[in-house]
PDB file of C-alpha atoms in Angstrom:
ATOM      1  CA  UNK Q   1    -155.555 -77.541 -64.316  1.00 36.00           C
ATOM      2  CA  UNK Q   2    -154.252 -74.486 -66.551  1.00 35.00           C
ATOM      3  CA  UNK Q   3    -155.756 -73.146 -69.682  1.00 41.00           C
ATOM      4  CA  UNK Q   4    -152.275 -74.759 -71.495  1.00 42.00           C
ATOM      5  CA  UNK Q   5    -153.162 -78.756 -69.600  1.00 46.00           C
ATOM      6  CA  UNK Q   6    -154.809 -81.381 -71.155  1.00 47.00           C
ATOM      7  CA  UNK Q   7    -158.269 -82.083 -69.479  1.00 51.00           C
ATOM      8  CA  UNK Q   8    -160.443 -84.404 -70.351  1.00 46.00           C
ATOM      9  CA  UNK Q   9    -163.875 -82.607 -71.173  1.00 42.00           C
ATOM     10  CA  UNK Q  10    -167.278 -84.603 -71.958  1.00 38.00           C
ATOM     11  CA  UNK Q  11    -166.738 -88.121 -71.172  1.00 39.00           C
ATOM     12  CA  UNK Q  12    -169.315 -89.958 -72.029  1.00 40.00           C
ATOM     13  CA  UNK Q  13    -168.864 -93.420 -71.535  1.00 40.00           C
ATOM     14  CA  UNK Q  14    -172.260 -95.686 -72.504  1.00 39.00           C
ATOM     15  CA  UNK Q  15    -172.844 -98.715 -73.116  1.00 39.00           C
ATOM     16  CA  UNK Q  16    -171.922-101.400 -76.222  1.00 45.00           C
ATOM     17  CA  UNK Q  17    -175.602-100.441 -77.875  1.00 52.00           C
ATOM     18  CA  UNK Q  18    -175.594 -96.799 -77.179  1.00 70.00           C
ATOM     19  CA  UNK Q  19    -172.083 -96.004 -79.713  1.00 85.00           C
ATOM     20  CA  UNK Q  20    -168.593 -95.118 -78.709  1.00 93.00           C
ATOM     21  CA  UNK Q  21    -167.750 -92.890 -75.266  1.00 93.00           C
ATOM     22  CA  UNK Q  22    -166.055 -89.767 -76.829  1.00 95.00           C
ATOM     23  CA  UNK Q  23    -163.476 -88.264 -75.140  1.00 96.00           C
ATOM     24  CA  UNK Q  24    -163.021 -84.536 -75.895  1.00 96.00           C
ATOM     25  CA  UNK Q  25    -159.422 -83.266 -75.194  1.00 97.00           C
ATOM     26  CA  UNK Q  26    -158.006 -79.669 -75.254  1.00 96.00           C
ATOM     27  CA  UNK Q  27    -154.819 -78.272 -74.350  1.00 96.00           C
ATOM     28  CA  UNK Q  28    -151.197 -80.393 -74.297  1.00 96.00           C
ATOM     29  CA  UNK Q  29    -150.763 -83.995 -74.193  1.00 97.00           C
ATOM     30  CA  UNK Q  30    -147.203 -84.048 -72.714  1.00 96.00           C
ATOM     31  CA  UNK Q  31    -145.267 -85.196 -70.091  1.00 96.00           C
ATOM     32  CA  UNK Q  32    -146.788 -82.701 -67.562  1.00 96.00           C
ATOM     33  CA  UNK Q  33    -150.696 -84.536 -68.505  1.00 96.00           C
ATOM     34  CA  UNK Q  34    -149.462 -87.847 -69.808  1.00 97.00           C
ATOM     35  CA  UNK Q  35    -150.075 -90.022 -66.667  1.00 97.00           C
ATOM     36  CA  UNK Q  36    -153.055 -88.543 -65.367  1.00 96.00           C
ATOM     37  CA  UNK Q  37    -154.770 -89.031 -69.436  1.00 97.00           C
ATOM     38  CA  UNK Q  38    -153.001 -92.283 -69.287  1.00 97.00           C
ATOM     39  CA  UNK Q  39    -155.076 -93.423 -66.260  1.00 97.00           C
ATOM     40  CA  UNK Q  40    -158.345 -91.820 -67.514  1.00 97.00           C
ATOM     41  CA  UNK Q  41    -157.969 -93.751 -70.673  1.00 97.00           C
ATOM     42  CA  UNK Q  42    -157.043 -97.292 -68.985  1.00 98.00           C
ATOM     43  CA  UNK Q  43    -160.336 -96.828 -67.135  1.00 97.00           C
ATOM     44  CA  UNK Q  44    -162.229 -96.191 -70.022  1.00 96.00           C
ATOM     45  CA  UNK Q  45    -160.696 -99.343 -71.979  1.00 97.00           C
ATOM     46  CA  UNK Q  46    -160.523-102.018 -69.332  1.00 96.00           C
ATOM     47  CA  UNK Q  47    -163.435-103.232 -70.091  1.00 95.00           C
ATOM     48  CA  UNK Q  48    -164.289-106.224 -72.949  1.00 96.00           C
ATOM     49  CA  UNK Q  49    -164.417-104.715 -76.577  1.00 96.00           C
ATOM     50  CA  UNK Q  50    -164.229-101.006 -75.566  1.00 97.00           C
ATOM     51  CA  UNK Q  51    -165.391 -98.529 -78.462  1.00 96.00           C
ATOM     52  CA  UNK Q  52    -163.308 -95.363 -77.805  1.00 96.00           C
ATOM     53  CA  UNK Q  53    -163.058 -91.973 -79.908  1.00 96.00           C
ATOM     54  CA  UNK Q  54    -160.641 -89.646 -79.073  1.00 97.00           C
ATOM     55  CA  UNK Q  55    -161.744 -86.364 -80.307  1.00 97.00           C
ATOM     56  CA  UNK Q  56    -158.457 -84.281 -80.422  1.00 97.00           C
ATOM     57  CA  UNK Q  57    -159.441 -81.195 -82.383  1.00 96.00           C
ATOM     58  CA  UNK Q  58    -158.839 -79.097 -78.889  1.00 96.00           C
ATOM     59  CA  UNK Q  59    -154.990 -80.212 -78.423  1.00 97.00           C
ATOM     60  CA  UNK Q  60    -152.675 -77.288 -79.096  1.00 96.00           C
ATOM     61  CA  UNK Q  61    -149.930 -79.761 -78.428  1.00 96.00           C
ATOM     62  CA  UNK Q  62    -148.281 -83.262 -78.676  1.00 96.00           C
ATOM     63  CA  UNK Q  63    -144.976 -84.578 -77.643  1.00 96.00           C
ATOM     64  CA  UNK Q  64    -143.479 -88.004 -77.810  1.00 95.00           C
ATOM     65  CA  UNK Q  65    -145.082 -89.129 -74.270  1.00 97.00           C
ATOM     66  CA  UNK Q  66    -148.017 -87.993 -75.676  1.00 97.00           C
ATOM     67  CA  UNK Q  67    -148.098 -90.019 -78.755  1.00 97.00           C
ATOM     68  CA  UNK Q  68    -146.749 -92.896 -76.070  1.00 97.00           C
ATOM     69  CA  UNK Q  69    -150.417 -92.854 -73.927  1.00 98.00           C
ATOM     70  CA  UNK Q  70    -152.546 -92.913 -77.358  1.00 98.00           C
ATOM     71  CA  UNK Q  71    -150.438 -96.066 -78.609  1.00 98.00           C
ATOM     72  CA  UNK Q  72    -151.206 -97.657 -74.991  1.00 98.00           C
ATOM     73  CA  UNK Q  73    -154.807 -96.897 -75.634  1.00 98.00           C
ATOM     74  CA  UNK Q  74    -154.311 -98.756 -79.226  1.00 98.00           C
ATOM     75  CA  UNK Q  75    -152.773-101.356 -77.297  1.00 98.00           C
ATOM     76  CA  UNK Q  76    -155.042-101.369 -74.800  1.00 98.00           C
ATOM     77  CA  UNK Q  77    -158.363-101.445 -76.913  1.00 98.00           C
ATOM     78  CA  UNK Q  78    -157.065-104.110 -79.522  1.00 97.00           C
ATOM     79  CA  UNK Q  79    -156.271-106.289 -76.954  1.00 97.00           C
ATOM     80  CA  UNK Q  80    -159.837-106.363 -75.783  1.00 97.00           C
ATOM     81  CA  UNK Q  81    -161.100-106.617 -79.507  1.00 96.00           C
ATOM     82  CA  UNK Q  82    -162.484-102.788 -79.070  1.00 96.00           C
ATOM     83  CA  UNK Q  83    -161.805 -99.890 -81.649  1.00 95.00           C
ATOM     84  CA  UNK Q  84    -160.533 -96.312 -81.112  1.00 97.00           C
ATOM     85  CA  UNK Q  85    -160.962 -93.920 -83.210  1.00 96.00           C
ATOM     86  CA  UNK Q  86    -159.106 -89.935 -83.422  1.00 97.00           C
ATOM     87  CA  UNK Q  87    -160.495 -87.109 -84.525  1.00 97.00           C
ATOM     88  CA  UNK Q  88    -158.262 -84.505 -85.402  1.00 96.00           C
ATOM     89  CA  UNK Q  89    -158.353 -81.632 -88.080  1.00 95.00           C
ATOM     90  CA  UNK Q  90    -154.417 -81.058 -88.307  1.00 95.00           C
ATOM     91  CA  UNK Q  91    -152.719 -81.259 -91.066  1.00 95.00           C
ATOM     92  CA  UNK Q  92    -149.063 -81.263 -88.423  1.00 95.00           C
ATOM     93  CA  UNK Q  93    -150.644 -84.224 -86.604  1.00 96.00           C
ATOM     94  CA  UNK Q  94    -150.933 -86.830 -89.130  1.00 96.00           C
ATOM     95  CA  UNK Q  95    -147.564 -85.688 -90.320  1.00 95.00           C
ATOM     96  CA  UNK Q  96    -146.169 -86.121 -86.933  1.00 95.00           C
ATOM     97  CA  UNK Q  97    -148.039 -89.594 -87.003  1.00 96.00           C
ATOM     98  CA  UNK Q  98    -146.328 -90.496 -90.469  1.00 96.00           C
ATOM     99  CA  UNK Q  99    -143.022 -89.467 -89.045  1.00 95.00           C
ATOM    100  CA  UNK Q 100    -143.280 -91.696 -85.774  1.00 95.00           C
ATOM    101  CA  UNK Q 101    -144.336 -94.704 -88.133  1.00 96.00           C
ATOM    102  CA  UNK Q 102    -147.646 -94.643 -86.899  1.00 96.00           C
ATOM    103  CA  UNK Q 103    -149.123 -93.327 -89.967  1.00 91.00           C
ATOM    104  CA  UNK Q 104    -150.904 -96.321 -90.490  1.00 93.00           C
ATOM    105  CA  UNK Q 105    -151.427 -97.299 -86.560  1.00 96.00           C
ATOM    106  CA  UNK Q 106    -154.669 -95.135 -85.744  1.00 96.00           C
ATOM    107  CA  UNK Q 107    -157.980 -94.667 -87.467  1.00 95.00           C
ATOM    108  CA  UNK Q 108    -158.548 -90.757 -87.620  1.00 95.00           C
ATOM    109  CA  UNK Q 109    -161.003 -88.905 -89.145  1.00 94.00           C
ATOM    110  CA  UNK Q 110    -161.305 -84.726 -89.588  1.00 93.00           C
ATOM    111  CA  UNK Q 111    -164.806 -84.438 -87.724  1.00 90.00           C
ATOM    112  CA  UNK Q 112    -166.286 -86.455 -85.479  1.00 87.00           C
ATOM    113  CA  UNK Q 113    -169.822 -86.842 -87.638  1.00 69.00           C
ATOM    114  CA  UNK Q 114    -167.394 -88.393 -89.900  1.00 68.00           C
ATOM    115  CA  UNK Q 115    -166.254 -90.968 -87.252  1.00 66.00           C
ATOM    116  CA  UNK Q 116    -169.394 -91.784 -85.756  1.00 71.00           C
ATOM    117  CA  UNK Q 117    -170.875 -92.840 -88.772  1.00 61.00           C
ATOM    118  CA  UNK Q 118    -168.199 -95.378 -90.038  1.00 55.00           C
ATOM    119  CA  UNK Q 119    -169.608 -99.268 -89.123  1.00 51.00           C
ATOM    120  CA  UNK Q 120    -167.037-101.691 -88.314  1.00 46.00           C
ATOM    121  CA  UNK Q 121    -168.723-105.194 -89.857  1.00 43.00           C
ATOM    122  CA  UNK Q 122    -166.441-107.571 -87.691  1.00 39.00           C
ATOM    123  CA  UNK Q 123    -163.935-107.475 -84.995  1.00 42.00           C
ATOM    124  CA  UNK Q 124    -161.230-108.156 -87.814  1.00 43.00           C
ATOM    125  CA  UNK Q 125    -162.316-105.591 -89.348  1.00 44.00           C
ATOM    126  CA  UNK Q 126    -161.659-103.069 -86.087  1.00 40.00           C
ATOM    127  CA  UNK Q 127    -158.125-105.183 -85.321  1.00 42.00           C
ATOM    128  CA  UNK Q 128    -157.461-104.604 -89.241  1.00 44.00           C
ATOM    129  CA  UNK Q 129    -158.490-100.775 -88.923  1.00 42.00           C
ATOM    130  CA  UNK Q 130    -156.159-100.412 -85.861  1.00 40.00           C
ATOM    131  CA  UNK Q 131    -153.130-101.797 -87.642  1.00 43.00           C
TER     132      UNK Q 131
END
């Protein structure tokens, strides 16, 4: 892939007691990347209660098809009674979020410490966190 595509780097998938896989991307999330993320990310959610964190503090850029394969992956994990989580430090992105409507659709945190150390009590909880 180019320096400008979306890759993901630093999968780590693991297990329900060893915490979340985190997904590091950098690059663009557009139409060029969209279906080859989209497939990476319905492997890592097909499984039962999948606990997902998209770290996205390495994307230089977002378009509509992108924000399209992150709502699947919503879709996709609160289906299964799972929880995703983003992790982005832009300002632009959550505004872009707001302006879609989906303001309130994703959990996202500025750092990923900050992520990683926020319990979910319940599976409501996650579904409620996801709304």
């Amino acid at each position: 892939m180019t320096e400008n595509r979306t890759e993901p780097a630093g999968t780590g998938a693991r297990g329900a007691g060893d915490g979340p896989a985190v997904v590091a991307l950098r690059g663009e999330i557009d139409l060029d990347t969209a279906t080859s993320l989209m497939m990476r990310l319905d492997a890592l959610t097909s499984a039962p209660s999948p606990d997902l964190v998209l770290d996205l503090r390495g994307v230089t850029f977002i378009d509509c098809a992108g924000l399209g394969v992150l709502c699947r992956a919503r879709n996709r994990v609160r289906a299964r009674e799972g929880r995703l989580r983003l992790v982005s430090e832009s300002a632009r992105f959550r505004r872009m979020l707001r302006l879609a409507d989906l303001g309130g659709a994703f959990e996202v945190a500025s750092r990923l410490p900050d992520v990683m150390s926020r319990p979910v009590d319940t599976a409501a909880e996650a579904r409620a966190a996801l709304r």
